[in-house]
Amino acid sequence: MDLINLGIKSIFIENMIFAYFLGMCSYLAVSKKVSTAMGLGLAVTFVLTLTVPINWAINEYVLKEGALAWIGPQFANVDLTFLQFIMFIAVIASFVQLVEMIVEKVSPALYGSLGIFLPLIAVNCSILGASFFMVPKDYTTPVEPIVYGFSSGIGWLLAIIALAAIREKMKYSNVPGPLKGLGITFIITGLMGLAFMSFMGISL
Amino acid sequence: MSTETAEVKKSEALLSKRRKGIITDPLDDNNPVTVQVLGICSALAVTSKLEPTLVMSISVMFVVVFSNLIISLLRNAIPQRIRIIVQLGIVASLVIIVDQVLKAYLYDVSKIVGVYVGLIITNCIVMGRLEAFAMGNKPYDSILDGFGSSFGYAWVILVVAFFRELLGNGTLFDFQVMPDAFPKVGLMTSPVGAFIIIGLLIWVQRWRNGYVEAE
């Protein structure tokens, strides 16, 4: 039950886009068509589901203050927290590279359609952000970070698909010239954020 | 030695017209936030007050300028296939420096800015400038480009922060400027206010420049 609670919370209440503004660059750039938005959303979800637990394990067993105690008592006071940034981004960047190579070998068709989005994921701040948010939450089992990563990804996917769908319909509306494109997209995102604020205060 | 003097004669002025262009271009016509749509996450997240916004602009400026310089110095030595990881490594090291300095000297602000300092690593302005400029240009030009882009970023987020703090709290830099009777707009302190302000800012800027996005 706790895990379901955690999932619902990270999809709706603590939505990556509407509550924390993470991953905005690709959210705005790749949301012109539902199909491409879907592809990127799924890729982000996949990478999040795997990198958050990996980073959790690294933080738990190597970086956290006193985490190295399993080697021997003389390491019990080592605090490598300042290395968090570089370790997390190294995991994400190498993981994205790995996924890219595997997809290229296993399924060239999928690679062709995802092509440019894959390297983009390395600099999608929602991935790094989820790893940072995971740290103060103090998860104790590896299941929680997996659920957290997966449902954050689903929340991001939901947001980008909703925006892409609205933008496809926007073609038929008469928006003032200078507001077209980016400007109106920001305002739509603001209104969507307003709608998502209504999820606040829900607890399961 | 003789070739060196010849090169000096050929070199351009410290602030030639082209170099001024590198600095001024990102301020308006090629603004990283409102035109190129880069670095939006932090632009929105830290702008609820002016003080953290200013700290964030300075941090980003530091990271962009120095990573541009370092990458530009190394540009001929970085293998093409692993360049993203090399760039991320350098950027992450610079961000660690910024984070540690903030924690040491500006602890209160660093608590507010929080994870968004760490997220400078994935700020698209930094990566974008490295990929698009520093990988192919000389160090001095790259420094100028770093300053230009980060000024372009800074003025946009400062304007957003100005309106959000003024309307949301009635203060500027935590000084009360509005009378007590001023109705505070709670929406402005929430993410929604940031989206709408930046949307309107883009509207005004494009209307002034006469720029219309193609469908």
CSV table of C-alpha atoms in Angstrom, one decimal:
chain,number,residue,atom,x,y,z
A,1,MET,CA,0.0,0.0,0.0
A,2,ASP,CA,2.9,2.3,0.8
A,3,LEU,CA,4.3,1.7,-2.6
A,4,ILE,CA,1.0,2.5,-4.4
A,5,ASN,CA,0.8,5.7,-2.3
A,6,LEU,CA,4.4,6.6,-3.3
A,7,GLY,CA,3.6,6.0,-7.0
A,8,ILE,CA,0.4,8.1,-7.0
A,9,LYS,CA,2.2,10.8,-5.1
A,10,SER,CA,5.1,11.0,-7.6
A,11,ILE,CA,2.8,10.9,-10.7
A,12,PHE,CA,0.3,13.5,-9.7
A,13,ILE,CA,1.2,15.5,-6.6
A,14,GLU,CA,4.9,15.9,-7.1
A,15,ASN,CA,4.8,15.8,-10.9
A,16,MET,CA,8.2,16.5,-12.3
A,17,ILE,CA,7.0,19.2,-14.7
A,18,PHE,CA,4.2,21.0,-12.8
A,19,ALA,CA,5.7,20.9,-9.3
A,20,TYR,CA,9.4,21.0,-9.9
A,21,PHE,CA,9.9,22.3,-13.5
A,22,LEU,CA,12.3,19.5,-14.4
A,23,GLY,CA,13.0,18.4,-17.9
A,24,MET,CA,11.4,21.5,-19.3
A,25,CYS,CA,13.8,21.9,-22.3
A,26,SER,CA,12.9,18.7,-24.0
A,27,TYR,CA,9.3,19.0,-22.7
A,28,LEU,CA,8.9,22.2,-24.7
A,29,ALA,CA,11.0,21.1,-27.7
A,30,VAL,CA,9.6,17.6,-28.4
A,31,SER,CA,5.9,18.2,-27.7
A,32,LYS,CA,4.7,19.2,-31.2
A,33,LYS,CA,3.5,15.7,-32.0
A,34,VAL,CA,1.9,13.1,-29.8
A,35,SER,CA,3.9,10.2,-31.4
A,36,THR,CA,7.3,11.7,-30.8
A,37,ALA,CA,6.3,12.9,-27.3
A,38,MET,CA,5.3,9.3,-26.5
A,39,GLY,CA,8.6,7.9,-27.7
A,40,LEU,CA,10.6,10.3,-25.7
A,41,GLY,CA,8.4,9.9,-22.6
A,42,LEU,CA,8.8,6.1,-22.7
A,43,ALA,CA,12.6,6.4,-23.1
A,44,VAL,CA,12.8,8.9,-20.1
A,45,THR,CA,10.6,6.5,-18.0
A,46,PHE,CA,12.9,3.6,-18.9
A,47,VAL,CA,16.1,5.4,-18.0
A,48,LEU,CA,14.6,6.8,-14.8
A,49,THR,CA,13.4,3.4,-13.6
A,50,LEU,CA,16.9,2.1,-13.9
A,51,THR,CA,19.2,5.0,-13.0
A,52,VAL,CA,17.4,6.1,-9.8
A,53,PRO,CA,17.9,2.7,-8.1
A,54,ILE,CA,21.5,2.5,-9.4
A,55,ASN,CA,22.2,5.9,-8.0
A,56,TRP,CA,20.4,5.0,-4.8
A,57,ALA,CA,22.7,2.0,-4.3
A,58,ILE,CA,25.8,4.1,-5.0
A,59,ASN,CA,24.7,6.7,-2.6
A,60,GLU,CA,23.7,4.2,0.1
A,61,TYR,CA,26.9,2.0,-0.1
A,62,VAL,CA,29.6,4.4,-1.2
A,63,LEU,CA,28.9,8.1,-0.9
A,64,LYS,CA,26.7,8.7,2.2
A,65,GLU,CA,28.4,9.7,5.4
A,66,GLY,CA,29.5,6.4,7.1
A,67,ALA,CA,28.3,4.4,4.1
A,68,LEU,CA,31.7,2.8,3.7
A,69,ALA,CA,31.5,1.1,7.1
A,70,TRP,CA,31.0,-2.2,5.3
A,71,ILE,CA,34.6,-2.3,4.2
A,72,GLY,CA,36.0,-1.9,7.7
A,73,PRO,CA,35.6,0.2,10.9
A,74,GLN,CA,38.4,2.6,9.9
A,75,PHE,CA,36.2,3.8,7.0
A,76,ALA,CA,33.2,4.6,9.2
A,77,ASN,CA,33.8,8.3,9.2
A,78,VAL,CA,34.4,8.8,5.5
A,79,ASP,CA,31.9,11.3,3.9
A,80,LEU,CA,32.0,11.4,0.1
A,81,THR,CA,28.7,13.3,-0.3
A,82,PHE,CA,30.5,16.1,-2.2
A,83,LEU,CA,31.1,13.6,-5.0
A,84,GLN,CA,27.3,13.1,-5.5
A,85,PHE,CA,27.0,15.4,-8.5
A,86,ILE,CA,29.8,13.9,-10.5
A,87,MET,CA,28.9,10.2,-9.7
A,88,PHE,CA,25.2,10.6,-10.5
A,89,ILE,CA,25.9,12.3,-13.8
A,90,ALA,CA,28.5,9.8,-14.7
A,91,VAL,CA,26.1,6.9,-14.1
A,92,ILE,CA,23.4,8.7,-16.1
A,93,ALA,CA,25.6,9.6,-19.0
A,94,SER,CA,27.2,6.2,-19.3
A,95,PHE,CA,23.8,4.5,-18.9
A,96,VAL,CA,22.3,6.5,-21.7
A,97,GLN,CA,25.3,5.7,-23.9
A,98,LEU,CA,24.8,2.0,-23.0
A,99,VAL,CA,21.1,2.1,-23.8
A,100,GLU,CA,21.9,3.8,-27.1
A,101,MET,CA,24.4,1.1,-28.1
A,102,ILE,CA,22.1,-1.8,-27.1
A,103,VAL,CA,19.1,-0.3,-28.9
A,104,GLU,CA,21.3,0.2,-32.0
A,105,LYS,CA,22.4,-3.4,-32.0
A,106,VAL,CA,19.1,-5.1,-31.0
A,107,SER,CA,16.5,-3.0,-32.9
A,108,PRO,CA,17.8,-0.7,-35.6
A,109,ALA,CA,14.2,0.3,-36.4
A,110,LEU,CA,13.5,1.6,-32.9
A,111,TYR,CA,16.9,3.3,-32.9
A,112,GLY,CA,16.0,5.1,-36.1
A,113,SER,CA,12.8,6.5,-34.6
A,114,LEU,CA,14.3,7.4,-31.3
A,115,GLY,CA,17.7,8.4,-32.7
A,116,ILE,CA,18.2,12.0,-31.6
A,117,PHE,CA,16.2,11.7,-28.4
A,118,LEU,CA,18.4,9.2,-26.8
A,119,PRO,CA,21.5,11.3,-26.2
A,120,LEU,CA,19.2,14.2,-25.2
A,121,ILE,CA,18.1,12.2,-22.2
A,122,ALA,CA,21.5,12.5,-20.6
A,123,VAL,CA,20.9,16.3,-20.3
A,124,ASN,CA,17.2,16.0,-19.3
A,125,CYS,CA,17.2,17.5,-15.8
A,126,SER,CA,14.3,15.3,-14.6
A,127,ILE,CA,16.6,12.3,-14.6
A,128,LEU,CA,19.3,14.0,-12.5
A,129,GLY,CA,16.7,15.7,-10.5
A,130,ALA,CA,15.0,12.5,-9.5
A,131,SER,CA,18.3,11.2,-8.3
A,132,PHE,CA,18.8,14.3,-6.2
A,133,PHE,CA,15.3,14.2,-4.7
A,134,MET,CA,15.7,10.5,-3.9
A,135,VAL,CA,18.6,11.3,-1.5
A,136,PRO,CA,16.8,13.2,1.3
A,137,LYS,CA,13.9,10.7,1.2
A,138,ASP,CA,16.1,8.1,2.8
A,139,TYR,CA,14.7,5.0,1.2
A,140,THR,CA,15.7,1.8,2.9
A,141,THR,CA,14.9,-0.9,0.3
A,142,PRO,CA,15.7,-0.9,-3.4
A,143,VAL,CA,12.0,-1.4,-4.3
A,144,GLU,CA,11.1,2.2,-3.2
A,145,PRO,CA,13.6,3.9,-5.5
A,146,ILE,CA,12.5,1.7,-8.4
A,147,VAL,CA,8.9,2.7,-7.8
A,148,TYR,CA,9.8,6.3,-7.4
A,149,GLY,CA,11.9,6.4,-10.6
A,150,PHE,CA,9.2,4.6,-12.6
A,151,SER,CA,6.3,6.7,-11.4
A,152,SER,CA,8.2,10.0,-11.8
A,153,GLY,CA,8.8,8.9,-15.4
A,154,ILE,CA,5.1,8.1,-15.9
A,155,GLY,CA,4.3,11.6,-14.5
A,156,TRP,CA,6.6,13.2,-17.0
A,157,LEU,CA,5.2,11.0,-19.8
A,158,LEU,CA,1.6,12.0,-18.9
A,159,ALA,CA,2.6,15.7,-18.9
A,160,ILE,CA,4.3,15.7,-22.2
A,161,ILE,CA,1.6,13.7,-24.0
A,162,ALA,CA,-1.1,16.0,-22.6
A,163,LEU,CA,0.8,19.0,-23.8
A,164,ALA,CA,1.5,17.5,-27.3
A,165,ALA,CA,-2.2,16.6,-27.7
A,166,ILE,CA,-3.2,20.2,-26.8
A,167,ARG,CA,-0.6,21.6,-29.2
A,168,GLU,CA,-1.8,19.5,-32.0
A,169,LYS,CA,-5.3,21.0,-31.6
A,170,MET,CA,-3.8,24.5,-31.2
A,171,LYS,CA,-3.1,24.5,-34.9
A,172,TYR,CA,-6.8,25.3,-35.5
A,173,SER,CA,-7.0,28.2,-33.1
A,174,ASN,CA,-6.2,31.8,-33.8
A,175,VAL,CA,-3.4,32.9,-31.5
A,176,PRO,CA,-1.8,36.4,-31.7
A,177,GLY,CA,1.3,36.2,-33.9
A,178,PRO,CA,4.0,37.0,-31.3
A,179,LEU,CA,2.4,34.7,-28.8
A,180,LYS,CA,2.4,31.7,-31.2
A,181,GLY,CA,4.6,28.7,-30.4
A,182,LEU,CA,6.6,29.2,-27.3
A,183,GLY,CA,4.6,31.9,-25.5
A,184,ILE,CA,1.3,30.2,-25.6
A,185,THR,CA,2.9,26.9,-24.7
A,186,PHE,CA,4.2,28.4,-21.5
A,187,ILE,CA,0.7,29.8,-20.7
A,188,ILE,CA,-0.9,26.4,-21.4
A,189,THR,CA,1.6,24.7,-19.2
A,190,GLY,CA,0.8,27.2,-16.5
A,191,LEU,CA,-2.9,26.4,-16.7
A,192,MET,CA,-2.2,22.7,-16.7
A,193,GLY,CA,-0.1,23.2,-13.6
A,194,LEU,CA,-3.1,25.0,-12.0
A,195,ALA,CA,-5.2,22.0,-12.8
A,196,PHE,CA,-2.6,19.7,-11.3
A,197,MET,CA,-2.5,21.8,-8.1
A,198,SER,CA,-5.9,20.4,-7.3
A,199,PHE,CA,-4.2,17.1,-6.6
A,200,MET,CA,-2.4,18.7,-3.7
A,201,GLY,CA,-3.6,17.6,-0.3
A,202,ILE,CA,-4.8,14.2,-1.5
A,203,SER,CA,-3.4,11.5,0.6
A,204,LEU,CA,-4.1,7.8,0.2
B,1,MET,CA,59.4,34.8,-33.5
B,2,SER,CA,58.8,36.5,-36.8
B,3,THR,CA,55.6,34.5,-37.4
B,4,GLU,CA,54.3,35.5,-34.0
B,5,THR,CA,54.5,39.2,-34.7
B,6,ALA,CA,52.8,38.6,-38.0
B,7,GLU,CA,50.0,36.8,-36.2
B,8,VAL,CA,49.6,39.7,-33.7
B,9,LYS,CA,49.2,42.1,-36.6
B,10,LYS,CA,46.5,40.0,-38.1
B,11,SER,CA,44.6,39.5,-34.9
B,12,GLU,CA,41.6,41.6,-34.3
B,13,ALA,CA,41.0,44.2,-31.6
B,14,LEU,CA,40.2,43.0,-28.1
B,15,LEU,CA,36.6,44.1,-28.6
B,16,SER,CA,36.1,44.2,-32.3
B,17,LYS,CA,32.7,44.4,-33.9
B,18,ARG,CA,32.4,40.7,-34.3
B,19,ARG,CA,33.3,40.1,-30.7
B,20,LYS,CA,30.8,42.7,-29.5
B,21,GLY,CA,28.3,40.8,-31.5
B,22,ILE,CA,29.1,37.6,-29.6
B,23,ILE,CA,28.3,39.3,-26.3
B,24,THR,CA,25.2,41.4,-27.3
B,25,ASP,CA,23.5,38.8,-29.6
B,26,PRO,CA,22.3,36.5,-26.8
B,27,LEU,CA,20.9,39.5,-24.9
B,28,ASP,CA,18.0,40.0,-27.2
B,29,ASP,CA,17.8,38.5,-30.7
B,30,ASN,CA,19.3,35.1,-29.8
B,31,ASN,CA,18.3,35.0,-26.1
B,32,PRO,CA,19.0,31.6,-24.6
B,33,VAL,CA,15.8,31.5,-22.6
B,34,THR,CA,13.1,33.2,-24.7
B,35,VAL,CA,14.4,32.3,-28.2
B,36,GLN,CA,16.5,29.2,-28.0
B,37,VAL,CA,14.4,27.7,-25.1
B,38,LEU,CA,17.3,26.6,-23.0
B,39,GLY,CA,17.8,26.4,-19.3
B,40,ILE,CA,14.1,26.8,-18.6
B,41,CYS,CA,14.0,24.5,-15.5
B,42,SER,CA,16.2,26.7,-13.3
B,43,ALA,CA,14.8,29.9,-14.8
B,44,LEU,CA,11.4,28.9,-13.5
B,45,ALA,CA,12.3,27.2,-10.3
B,46,VAL,CA,14.6,29.7,-8.5
B,47,THR,CA,12.7,32.9,-9.5
B,48,SER,CA,10.3,33.2,-6.6
B,49,LYS,CA,12.6,35.7,-4.9
B,50,LEU,CA,15.2,38.1,-6.2
B,51,GLU,CA,18.1,37.1,-3.9
B,52,PRO,CA,18.3,33.4,-4.9
B,53,THR,CA,17.8,34.4,-8.5
B,54,LEU,CA,20.8,36.7,-8.3
B,55,VAL,CA,22.9,33.9,-6.7
B,56,MET,CA,21.8,31.5,-9.4
B,57,SER,CA,22.7,33.9,-12.2
B,58,ILE,CA,26.2,34.3,-10.8
B,59,SER,CA,26.6,30.6,-10.4
B,60,VAL,CA,25.5,29.9,-13.9
B,61,MET,CA,27.8,32.6,-15.2
B,62,PHE,CA,30.8,31.1,-13.4
B,63,VAL,CA,30.0,27.6,-14.7
B,64,VAL,CA,29.4,28.7,-18.3
B,65,VAL,CA,32.4,30.9,-18.6
B,66,PHE,CA,34.9,28.5,-17.1
B,67,SER,CA,33.5,25.4,-18.8
B,68,ASN,CA,33.6,27.2,-22.1
B,69,LEU,CA,37.2,28.2,-21.4
B,70,ILE,CA,38.3,24.7,-20.4
B,71,ILE,CA,36.5,22.9,-23.2
B,72,SER,CA,37.8,25.4,-25.7
B,73,LEU,CA,41.4,24.9,-24.6
B,74,LEU,CA,40.9,21.1,-24.8
B,75,ARG,CA,38.8,21.1,-27.9
B,76,ASN,CA,41.4,19.5,-30.2
B,77,ALA,CA,42.2,16.8,-27.6
B,78,ILE,CA,38.7,15.5,-26.9
B,79,PRO,CA,37.7,12.4,-28.9
B,80,GLN,CA,34.4,12.9,-30.7
B,81,ARG,CA,32.7,9.7,-29.4
B,82,ILE,CA,33.1,10.4,-25.7
B,83,ARG,CA,32.8,14.2,-25.8
B,84,ILE,CA,29.5,14.3,-23.9
B,85,ILE,CA,30.9,12.5,-20.9
B,86,VAL,CA,34.1,14.7,-20.9
B,87,GLN,CA,31.9,17.8,-21.0
B,88,LEU,CA,29.7,16.6,-18.3
B,89,GLY,CA,32.7,15.7,-16.1
B,90,ILE,CA,34.1,19.2,-16.4
B,91,VAL,CA,30.8,20.9,-15.9
B,92,ALA,CA,30.1,18.7,-12.8
B,93,SER,CA,33.4,19.5,-11.3
B,94,LEU,CA,32.8,23.2,-11.7
B,95,VAL,CA,29.3,22.8,-10.2
B,96,ILE,CA,30.7,21.0,-7.2
B,97,ILE,CA,33.0,24.1,-6.6
B,98,VAL,CA,30.0,26.4,-6.8
B,99,ASP,CA,27.9,24.2,-4.5
B,100,GLN,CA,30.7,24.0,-1.9
B,101,VAL,CA,31.3,27.7,-1.9
B,102,LEU,CA,27.6,28.5,-1.5
B,103,LYS,CA,27.3,26.0,1.3
B,104,ALA,CA,30.3,27.7,3.0
B,105,TYR,CA,29.4,31.3,2.6
B,106,LEU,CA,25.7,31.6,1.7
B,107,TYR,CA,24.2,28.8,3.6
B,108,ASP,CA,20.7,30.3,3.8
B,109,VAL,CA,20.5,30.9,0.1
B,110,SER,CA,21.9,27.5,-0.8
B,111,LYS,CA,19.1,25.9,1.2
B,112,ILE,CA,16.5,27.8,-0.9
B,113,VAL,CA,18.2,27.2,-4.2
B,114,GLY,CA,18.7,23.5,-3.1
B,115,VAL,CA,19.0,20.9,-5.8
B,116,TYR,CA,18.8,23.5,-8.6
B,117,VAL,CA,22.5,24.3,-8.1
B,118,GLY,CA,23.2,20.6,-8.8
B,119,LEU,CA,21.0,20.8,-11.8
B,120,ILE,CA,23.2,23.5,-13.4
B,121,ILE,CA,25.0,20.3,-14.7
B,122,THR,CA,22.1,19.5,-16.9
B,123,ASN,CA,21.3,23.1,-17.7
B,124,CYS,CA,21.0,23.1,-21.4
B,125,ILE,CA,22.6,26.6,-21.7
B,126,VAL,CA,25.9,25.1,-20.4
B,127,MET,CA,25.8,22.0,-22.6
B,128,GLY,CA,24.4,24.0,-25.6
B,129,ARG,CA,27.2,26.6,-25.5
B,130,LEU,CA,29.9,23.9,-25.2
B,131,GLU,CA,28.5,21.9,-28.1
B,132,ALA,CA,27.7,24.8,-30.3
B,133,PHE,CA,30.5,27.2,-29.6
B,134,ALA,CA,33.4,26.1,-27.4
B,135,MET,CA,34.1,22.9,-29.3
B,136,GLY,CA,34.9,25.0,-32.4
B,137,ASN,CA,36.2,28.4,-31.3
B,138,LYS,CA,39.3,29.9,-29.6
B,139,PRO,CA,39.4,30.4,-25.8
B,140,TYR,CA,39.0,34.2,-25.7
B,141,ASP,CA,36.0,34.1,-28.0
B,142,SER,CA,34.5,31.3,-25.9
B,143,ILE,CA,34.8,33.3,-22.7
B,144,LEU,CA,33.0,36.2,-24.4
B,145,ASP,CA,30.3,33.8,-25.6
B,146,GLY,CA,29.9,32.5,-22.1
B,147,PHE,CA,29.4,36.0,-20.7
B,148,GLY,CA,27.0,36.9,-23.4
B,149,SER,CA,24.8,33.8,-22.9
B,150,SER,CA,24.8,34.0,-19.1
B,151,PHE,CA,23.9,37.7,-19.2
B,152,GLY,CA,21.0,36.9,-21.6
B,153,TYR,CA,19.9,34.2,-19.1
B,154,ALA,CA,20.4,36.5,-16.1
B,155,TRP,CA,18.3,39.4,-17.2
B,156,VAL,CA,15.4,37.2,-18.1
B,157,ILE,CA,15.3,35.4,-14.8
B,158,LEU,CA,15.8,38.6,-12.9
B,159,VAL,CA,12.8,40.2,-14.6
B,160,VAL,CA,10.7,37.1,-13.9
B,161,ALA,CA,11.9,37.2,-10.2
B,162,PHE,CA,11.2,40.9,-10.0
B,163,PHE,CA,7.5,40.5,-10.9
B,164,ARG,CA,7.0,37.3,-8.9
B,165,GLU,CA,8.5,38.7,-5.7
B,166,LEU,CA,6.7,42.1,-6.2
B,167,LEU,CA,3.3,40.7,-6.9
B,168,GLY,CA,3.6,37.6,-4.8
B,169,ASN,CA,5.1,39.0,-1.6
B,170,GLY,CA,5.0,42.8,-2.1
B,171,THR,CA,8.8,42.9,-1.4
B,172,LEU,CA,12.0,43.4,-3.4
B,173,PHE,CA,15.2,41.7,-2.1
B,174,ASP,CA,13.0,41.1,1.1
B,175,PHE,CA,12.4,44.9,1.6
B,176,GLN,CA,8.7,45.8,1.9
B,177,VAL,CA,8.0,48.1,-1.1
B,178,MET,CA,4.2,47.7,-1.4
B,179,PRO,CA,1.8,49.2,1.2
B,180,ASP,CA,0.3,46.7,3.6
B,181,ALA,CA,-3.0,47.0,1.9
B,182,PHE,CA,-1.6,45.6,-1.3
B,183,PRO,CA,-3.4,42.3,-2.2
B,184,LYS,CA,-0.7,39.7,-2.5
B,185,VAL,CA,-1.2,37.3,-5.4
B,186,GLY,CA,-0.5,33.9,-4.0
B,187,LEU,CA,-0.4,32.4,-7.5
B,188,MET,CA,2.8,34.2,-8.3
B,189,THR,CA,4.7,32.3,-5.6
B,190,SER,CA,3.6,29.0,-7.1
B,191,PRO,CA,5.0,27.4,-10.3
B,192,VAL,CA,2.0,28.5,-12.2
B,193,GLY,CA,2.9,32.2,-11.8
B,194,ALA,CA,6.3,31.6,-13.2
B,195,PHE,CA,4.9,29.8,-16.3
B,196,ILE,CA,2.5,32.7,-17.0
B,197,ILE,CA,5.0,35.5,-16.4
B,198,ILE,CA,7.6,33.9,-18.7
B,199,GLY,CA,4.9,33.3,-21.3
B,200,LEU,CA,3.9,37.0,-21.2
B,201,LEU,CA,7.6,38.0,-21.3
B,202,ILE,CA,8.1,36.0,-24.5
B,203,TRP,CA,5.0,37.6,-25.9
B,204,VAL,CA,6.2,41.1,-25.2
B,205,GLN,CA,9.7,40.4,-26.5
B,206,ARG,CA,8.5,38.8,-29.8
B,207,TRP,CA,6.0,41.6,-30.3
B,208,ARG,CA,8.8,44.1,-30.0
B,209,ASN,CA,11.1,42.2,-32.3
B,210,GLY,CA,8.4,41.4,-34.8
B,211,TYR,CA,9.3,37.7,-34.6
B,212,VAL,CA,6.6,35.1,-35.4
B,213,GLU,CA,7.2,31.4,-35.0
B,214,ALA,CA,6.6,29.2,-38.0
B,215,GLU,CA,3.9,26.6,-37.6
